Coordinates of C-alpha atoms in Angstrom, one line a residue:
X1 CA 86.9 128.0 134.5
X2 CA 89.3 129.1 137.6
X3 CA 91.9 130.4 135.5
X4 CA 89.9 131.5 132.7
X5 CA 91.0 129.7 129.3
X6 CA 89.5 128.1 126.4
X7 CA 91.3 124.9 126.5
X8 CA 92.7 123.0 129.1
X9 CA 94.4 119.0 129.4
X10 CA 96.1 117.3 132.0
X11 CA 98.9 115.2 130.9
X12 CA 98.3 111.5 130.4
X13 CA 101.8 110.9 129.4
X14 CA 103.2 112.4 133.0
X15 CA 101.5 110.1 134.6
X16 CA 101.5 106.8 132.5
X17 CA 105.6 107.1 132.9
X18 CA 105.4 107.2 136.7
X19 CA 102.2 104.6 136.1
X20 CA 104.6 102.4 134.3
X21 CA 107.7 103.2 136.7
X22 CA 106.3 102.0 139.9
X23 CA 104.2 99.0 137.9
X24 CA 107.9 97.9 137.3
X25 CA 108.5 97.9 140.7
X26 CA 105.7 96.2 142.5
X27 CA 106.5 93.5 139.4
X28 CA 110.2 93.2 141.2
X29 CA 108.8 93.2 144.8
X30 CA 106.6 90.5 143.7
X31 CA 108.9 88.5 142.6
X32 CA 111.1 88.9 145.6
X33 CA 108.5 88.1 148.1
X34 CA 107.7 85.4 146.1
X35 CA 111.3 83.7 145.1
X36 CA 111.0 80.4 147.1
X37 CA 108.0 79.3 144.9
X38 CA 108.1 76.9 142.7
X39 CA 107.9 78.8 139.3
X40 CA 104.1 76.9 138.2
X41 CA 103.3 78.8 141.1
X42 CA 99.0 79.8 140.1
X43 CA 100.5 83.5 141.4
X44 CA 103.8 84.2 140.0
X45 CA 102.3 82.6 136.5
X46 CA 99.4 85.6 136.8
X47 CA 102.3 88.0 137.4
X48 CA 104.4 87.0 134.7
X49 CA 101.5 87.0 132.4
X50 CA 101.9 90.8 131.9
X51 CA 104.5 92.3 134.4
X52 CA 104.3 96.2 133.6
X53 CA 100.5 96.8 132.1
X54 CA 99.2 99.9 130.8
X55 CA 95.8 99.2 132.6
X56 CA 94.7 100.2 135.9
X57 CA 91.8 100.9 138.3
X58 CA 90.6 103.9 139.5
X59 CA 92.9 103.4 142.6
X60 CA 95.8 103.4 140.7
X61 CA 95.2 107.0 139.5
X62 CA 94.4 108.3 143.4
X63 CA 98.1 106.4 144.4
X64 CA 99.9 108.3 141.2
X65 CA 97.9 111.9 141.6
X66 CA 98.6 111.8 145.5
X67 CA 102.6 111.1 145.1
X68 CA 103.3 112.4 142.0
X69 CA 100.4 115.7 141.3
X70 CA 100.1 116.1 137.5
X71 CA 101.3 118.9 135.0
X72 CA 99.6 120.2 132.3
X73 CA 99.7 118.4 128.5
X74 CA 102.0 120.8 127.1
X75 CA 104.1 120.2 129.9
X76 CA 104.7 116.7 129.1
X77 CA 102.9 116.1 125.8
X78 CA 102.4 112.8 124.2
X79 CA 105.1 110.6 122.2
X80 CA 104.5 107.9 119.3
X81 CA 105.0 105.4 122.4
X82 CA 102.4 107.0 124.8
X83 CA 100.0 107.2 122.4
X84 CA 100.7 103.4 120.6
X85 CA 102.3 101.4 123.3
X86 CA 102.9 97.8 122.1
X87 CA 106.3 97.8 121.1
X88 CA 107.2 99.6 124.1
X89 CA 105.5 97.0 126.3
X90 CA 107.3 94.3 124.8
X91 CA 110.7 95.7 125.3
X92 CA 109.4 96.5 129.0
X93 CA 108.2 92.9 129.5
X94 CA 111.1 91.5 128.1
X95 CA 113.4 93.3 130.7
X96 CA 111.2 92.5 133.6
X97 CA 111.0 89.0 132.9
X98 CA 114.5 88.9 132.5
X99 CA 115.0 91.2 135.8
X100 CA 112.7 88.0 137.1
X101 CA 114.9 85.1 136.2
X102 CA 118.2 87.4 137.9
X103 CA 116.1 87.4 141.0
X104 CA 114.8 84.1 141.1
X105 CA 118.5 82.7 140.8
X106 CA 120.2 85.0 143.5
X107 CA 117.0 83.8 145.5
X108 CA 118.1 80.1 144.9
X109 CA 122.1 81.2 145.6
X110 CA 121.6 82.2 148.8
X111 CA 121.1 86.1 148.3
X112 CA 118.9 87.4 151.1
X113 CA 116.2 89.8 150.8
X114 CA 118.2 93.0 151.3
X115 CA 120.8 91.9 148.5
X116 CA 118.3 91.7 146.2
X117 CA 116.5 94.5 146.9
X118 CA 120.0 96.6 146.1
X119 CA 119.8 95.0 142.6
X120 CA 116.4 95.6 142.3
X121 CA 117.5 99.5 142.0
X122 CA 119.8 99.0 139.9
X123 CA 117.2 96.9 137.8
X124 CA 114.9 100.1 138.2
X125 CA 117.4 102.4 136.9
X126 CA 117.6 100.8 133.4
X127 CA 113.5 100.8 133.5
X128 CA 113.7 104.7 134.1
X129 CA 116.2 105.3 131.4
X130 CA 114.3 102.9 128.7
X131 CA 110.9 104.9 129.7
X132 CA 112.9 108.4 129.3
X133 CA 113.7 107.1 126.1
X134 CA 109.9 106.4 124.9
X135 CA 107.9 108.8 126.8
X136 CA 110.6 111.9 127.8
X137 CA 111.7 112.8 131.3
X138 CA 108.8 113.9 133.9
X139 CA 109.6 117.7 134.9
X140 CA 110.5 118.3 138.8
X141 CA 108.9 121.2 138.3
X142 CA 107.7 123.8 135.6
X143 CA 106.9 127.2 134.7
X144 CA 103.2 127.5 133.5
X145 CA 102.8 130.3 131.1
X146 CA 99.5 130.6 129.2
X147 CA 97.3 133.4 128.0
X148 CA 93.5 133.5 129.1
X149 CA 90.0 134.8 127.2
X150 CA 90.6 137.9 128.3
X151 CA 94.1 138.0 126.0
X152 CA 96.2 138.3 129.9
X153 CA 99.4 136.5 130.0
X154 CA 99.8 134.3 133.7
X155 CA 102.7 132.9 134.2
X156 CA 103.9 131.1 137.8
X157 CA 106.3 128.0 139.1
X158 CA 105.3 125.2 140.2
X159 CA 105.9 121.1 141.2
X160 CA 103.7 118.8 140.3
X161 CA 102.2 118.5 143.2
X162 CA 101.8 122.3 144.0
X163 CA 100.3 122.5 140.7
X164 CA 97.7 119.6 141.0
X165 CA 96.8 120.9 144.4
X166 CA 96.1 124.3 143.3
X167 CA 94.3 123.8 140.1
X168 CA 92.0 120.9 141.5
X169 CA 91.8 121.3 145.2
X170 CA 89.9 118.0 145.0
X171 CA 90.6 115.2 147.8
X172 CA 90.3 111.8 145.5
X173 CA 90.6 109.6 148.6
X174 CA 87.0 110.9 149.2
X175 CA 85.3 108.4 146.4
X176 CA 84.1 104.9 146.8
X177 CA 84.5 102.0 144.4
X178 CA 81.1 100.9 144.4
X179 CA 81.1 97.5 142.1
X180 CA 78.5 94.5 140.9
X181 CA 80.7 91.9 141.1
X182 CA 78.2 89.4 140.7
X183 CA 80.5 86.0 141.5
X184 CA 81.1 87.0 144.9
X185 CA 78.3 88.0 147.9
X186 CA 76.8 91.1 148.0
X187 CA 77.0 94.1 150.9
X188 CA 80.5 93.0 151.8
X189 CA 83.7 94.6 151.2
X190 CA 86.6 92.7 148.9
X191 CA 90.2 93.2 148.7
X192 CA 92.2 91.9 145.5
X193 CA 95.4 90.8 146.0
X194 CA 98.1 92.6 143.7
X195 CA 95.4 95.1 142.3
X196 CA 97.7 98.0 142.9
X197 CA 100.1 100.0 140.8
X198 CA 102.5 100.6 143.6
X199 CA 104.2 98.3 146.3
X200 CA 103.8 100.8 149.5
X201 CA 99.7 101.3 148.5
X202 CA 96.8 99.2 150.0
X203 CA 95.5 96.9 147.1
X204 CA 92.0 97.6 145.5
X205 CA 89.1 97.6 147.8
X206 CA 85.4 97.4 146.6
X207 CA 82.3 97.6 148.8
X208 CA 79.6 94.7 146.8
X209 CA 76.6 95.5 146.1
X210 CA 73.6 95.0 143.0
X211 CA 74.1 97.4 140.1
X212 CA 70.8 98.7 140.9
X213 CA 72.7 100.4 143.7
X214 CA 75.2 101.5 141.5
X215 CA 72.8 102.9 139.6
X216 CA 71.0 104.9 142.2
X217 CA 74.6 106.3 143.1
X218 CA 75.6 107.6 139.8
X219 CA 71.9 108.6 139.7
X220 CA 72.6 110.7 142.6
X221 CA 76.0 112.5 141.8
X222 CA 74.7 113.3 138.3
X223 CA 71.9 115.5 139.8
X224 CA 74.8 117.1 142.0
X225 CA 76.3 117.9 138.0
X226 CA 78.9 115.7 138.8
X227 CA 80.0 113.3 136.1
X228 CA 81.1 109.7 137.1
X229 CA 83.5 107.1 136.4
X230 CA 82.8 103.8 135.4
X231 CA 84.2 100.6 134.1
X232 CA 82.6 98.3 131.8
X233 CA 82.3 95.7 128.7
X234 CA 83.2 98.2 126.1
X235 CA 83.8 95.1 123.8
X236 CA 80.1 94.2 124.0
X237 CA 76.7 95.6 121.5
X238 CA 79.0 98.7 121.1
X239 CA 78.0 100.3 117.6
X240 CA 81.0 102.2 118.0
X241 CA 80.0 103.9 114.3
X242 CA 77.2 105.5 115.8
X243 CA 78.0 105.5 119.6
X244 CA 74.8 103.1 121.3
X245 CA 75.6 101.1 123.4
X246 CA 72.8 98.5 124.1
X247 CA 72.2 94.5 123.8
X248 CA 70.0 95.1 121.3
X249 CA 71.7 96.5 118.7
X250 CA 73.2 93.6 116.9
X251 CA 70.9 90.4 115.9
X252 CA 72.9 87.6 116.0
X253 CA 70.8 84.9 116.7
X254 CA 68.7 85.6 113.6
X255 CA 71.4 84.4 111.9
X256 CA 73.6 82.1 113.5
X257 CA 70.8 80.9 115.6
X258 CA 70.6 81.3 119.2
X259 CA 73.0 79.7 122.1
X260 CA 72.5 78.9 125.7
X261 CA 72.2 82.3 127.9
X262 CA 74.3 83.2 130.6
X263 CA 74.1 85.4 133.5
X264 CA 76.2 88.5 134.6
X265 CA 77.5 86.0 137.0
X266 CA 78.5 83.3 134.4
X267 CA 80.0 85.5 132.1
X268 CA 82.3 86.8 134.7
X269 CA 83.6 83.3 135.8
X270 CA 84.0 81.8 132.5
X271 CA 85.1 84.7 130.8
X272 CA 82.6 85.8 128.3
X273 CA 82.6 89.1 130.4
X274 CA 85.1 91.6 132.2
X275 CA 85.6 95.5 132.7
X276 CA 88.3 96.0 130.6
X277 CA 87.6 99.6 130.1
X278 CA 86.5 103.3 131.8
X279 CA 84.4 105.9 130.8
X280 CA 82.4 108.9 132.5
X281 CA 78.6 109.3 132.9
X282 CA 77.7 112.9 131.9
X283 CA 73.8 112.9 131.4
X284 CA 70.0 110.6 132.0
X285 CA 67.4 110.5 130.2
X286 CA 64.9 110.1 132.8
X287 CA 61.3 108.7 131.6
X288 CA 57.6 109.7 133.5
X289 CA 58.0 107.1 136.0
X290 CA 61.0 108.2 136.9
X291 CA 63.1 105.8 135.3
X292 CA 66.1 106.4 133.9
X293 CA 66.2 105.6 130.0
X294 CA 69.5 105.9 129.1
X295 CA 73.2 107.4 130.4
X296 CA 74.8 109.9 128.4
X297 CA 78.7 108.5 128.0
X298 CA 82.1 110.7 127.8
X299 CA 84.4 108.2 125.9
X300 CA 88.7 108.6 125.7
X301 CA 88.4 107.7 121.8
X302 CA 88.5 110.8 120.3
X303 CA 85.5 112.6 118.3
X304 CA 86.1 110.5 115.3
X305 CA 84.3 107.9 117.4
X306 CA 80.6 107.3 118.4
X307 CA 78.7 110.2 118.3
X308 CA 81.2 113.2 118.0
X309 CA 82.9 111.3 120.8
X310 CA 79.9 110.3 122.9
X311 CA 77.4 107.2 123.3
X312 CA 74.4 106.8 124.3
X313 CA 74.2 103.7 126.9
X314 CA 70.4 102.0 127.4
X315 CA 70.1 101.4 131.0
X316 CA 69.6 97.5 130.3
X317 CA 73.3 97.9 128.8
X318 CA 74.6 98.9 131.6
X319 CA 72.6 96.3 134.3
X320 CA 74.5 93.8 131.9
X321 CA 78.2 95.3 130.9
X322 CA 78.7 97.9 133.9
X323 CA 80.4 96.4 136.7
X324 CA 82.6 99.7 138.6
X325 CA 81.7 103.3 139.6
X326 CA 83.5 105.7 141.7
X327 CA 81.2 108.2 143.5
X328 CA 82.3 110.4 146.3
X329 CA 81.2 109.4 149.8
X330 CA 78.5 112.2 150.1
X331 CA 76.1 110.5 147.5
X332 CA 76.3 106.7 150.0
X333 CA 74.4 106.0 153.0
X334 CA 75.8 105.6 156.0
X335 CA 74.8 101.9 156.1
X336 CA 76.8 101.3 152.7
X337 CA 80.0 103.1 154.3
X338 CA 79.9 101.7 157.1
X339 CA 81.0 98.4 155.3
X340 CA 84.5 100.1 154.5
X341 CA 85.2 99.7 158.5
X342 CA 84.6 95.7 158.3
X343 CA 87.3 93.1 157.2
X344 CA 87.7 93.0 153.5
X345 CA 87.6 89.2 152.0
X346 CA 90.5 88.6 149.9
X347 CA 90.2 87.7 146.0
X348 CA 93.3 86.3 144.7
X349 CA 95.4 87.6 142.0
X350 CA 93.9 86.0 139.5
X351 CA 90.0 87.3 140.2
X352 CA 88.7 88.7 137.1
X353 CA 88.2 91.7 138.1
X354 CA 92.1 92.3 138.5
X355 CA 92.3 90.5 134.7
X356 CA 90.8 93.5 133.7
X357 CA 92.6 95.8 133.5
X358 CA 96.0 94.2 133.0

């Protein structure tokens, strides 16, 4: 709308290489900070699981936007690797873990911290050029040139953080990570250790709360005609042919028979149940009594997939599978915020809310 076209994407790949970049190196710092461990360490085994993941919370994309702005697709359009990244990730892997075992012996040789950092760079510098190699080098900055409805060419310079700025003007720092997370107490704030893509960014926080809440929040911003992000179960009674996403939708026990029932709380700690992807809320179905029905849902699959691209999400759906959303501050009370000011409890690395999205 503010520059008047017919089409318009921002550039996943641009950020997914400085995503994947600076992933690399909080992988390194970690395992600098934490050499003098024994290696069956519960921590640096969660680290080495997956050392340079593709996945990533909601703060992750705030800490890339705010260093490195975005550019437009055509800018820095996808590659076979951005768009199918296992073989990439195993060559990443590889070299991290292998960057691992280099620190973890200069560690045991006597190297001190401020050695290794100086071959951490050097590690870093091999990451950069085998990304360049899979995903293209990220533009400095760019000329724009594109031609609007109105058939009038605009063309201007920019960096990607002049550009971001001036197309979005949006402040991301101004949304809350409201979440269910239904292990832990409620109307506190949390803190998970390593939940970050960067090593000079404050890990994940979350403020606790019912997902009734969360509901009432999203509830709120979608009447303001603004859409909101969430993370959830994709995995779980999602007739993806026909995009509806509800508990009801497949009848197992008819004919396997029926097994013992867990709760939201059960299926998080034993691992029947985590968040391991996002989507955006773009539309209720609000009944008489005022009750909201079912969510309208914006997935990333393409319009192959569910309905032309969209599902429709029963609200008993989401009081099961929704666990995350991001609403800006101006739809939470002042009660609710105020919890942001207390001290967060830390989860460790292995929570499974950090699982998630690795």
């Amino acid at each position: 709308e503010k520059y008047n076209l017919d089409d318009f994407e921002f550039s996943e790949n641009y950020l997914f290489f400085w995503d994947k970049l600076e992933k690399a190196n909080l992988f390194l710092e970690a395992m600098i900070e934490t050499a003098g461990r024994d290696i069956d360490d519960r921590e640096v085994q969660t680290l080495l699981d997956n050392p340079v993941p593709d996945g990533g919370w909601w703060n992750y994309v705030v800490a890339l936007i705010e260093k490195y702005g975005t550019v437009p697709k055509e800018i820095m359009p996808e590659t076979r690797n951005s768009s199918s990244t296992g073989r990439m990730n195993r060559q990443l892997n590889r070299i991290a873990r292998s960057f691992a075992t280099r620190i973890r012996k200069g560690y045991a040789d006597g190297e001190d911290v401020d050695e290794l950092r100086k071959e951490k760079m050097d590690m870093l510098k091999k990451i950069y050029r085998l990304l360049v190699i899979h995903l293209g080098p990220p533009p400095e900055e760019f000329t724009w040139r594109v031609e609007n409805r109105d058939e009038e060419i605009f063309e201007k310079e920019y960096t990607p953080v002049s550009f971001y700025r001036e197309a979005v003007e949006t402040e991301l720092g101004e949304y809350v990570n409201i979440m269910d997370h239904p292990a832990h107490s409620y109307e506190r704030l949390y803190r998970i250790r390593y939940c970050r893509n960067m090593p000079d960014v404050k890990d994940m926080e979350f403020i606790n709360l019912p997902v009734y809440r969360l509901k009432e929040f999203a509830r709120s911003a979608l009447l303001n005609e603004e859409p909101v992000w969430f993370a959830a179960d994709v995995g779980k009674a999602n007739d993806t042919d026909n995009g509806i996403l509800s508990s009801r939708a497949y009848d197992y026990e008819s004919l396997i028979g029926s097994c013992p029932g867990m709760n939201k709380s059960e299926r998080v700690l034993f691992g029947e149940s985590i968040p391991g992807h996002a989507m955006v809320l773009i539309g209720m179905d609000i009944g008489k009594n005022d009750s909201i029905r079912k969510w309208l849902v914006e997935n990333s699959w393409g319009s192959d997939a569910g309905n032309d691209g969209l599902w429709t999400m029963y609200d008993e759906w989401f009081d099961k599978y929704v666990f995350s959303v991001i609403v800006h501050r101006r739809h939470i009370p002042g009660d609710i915020l105020d919890i942001l000011e207390t001290e967060p409890g830390m989860l460790p690395v292995w929570d499974p809310m950090r699982k998630a999205f690795q």
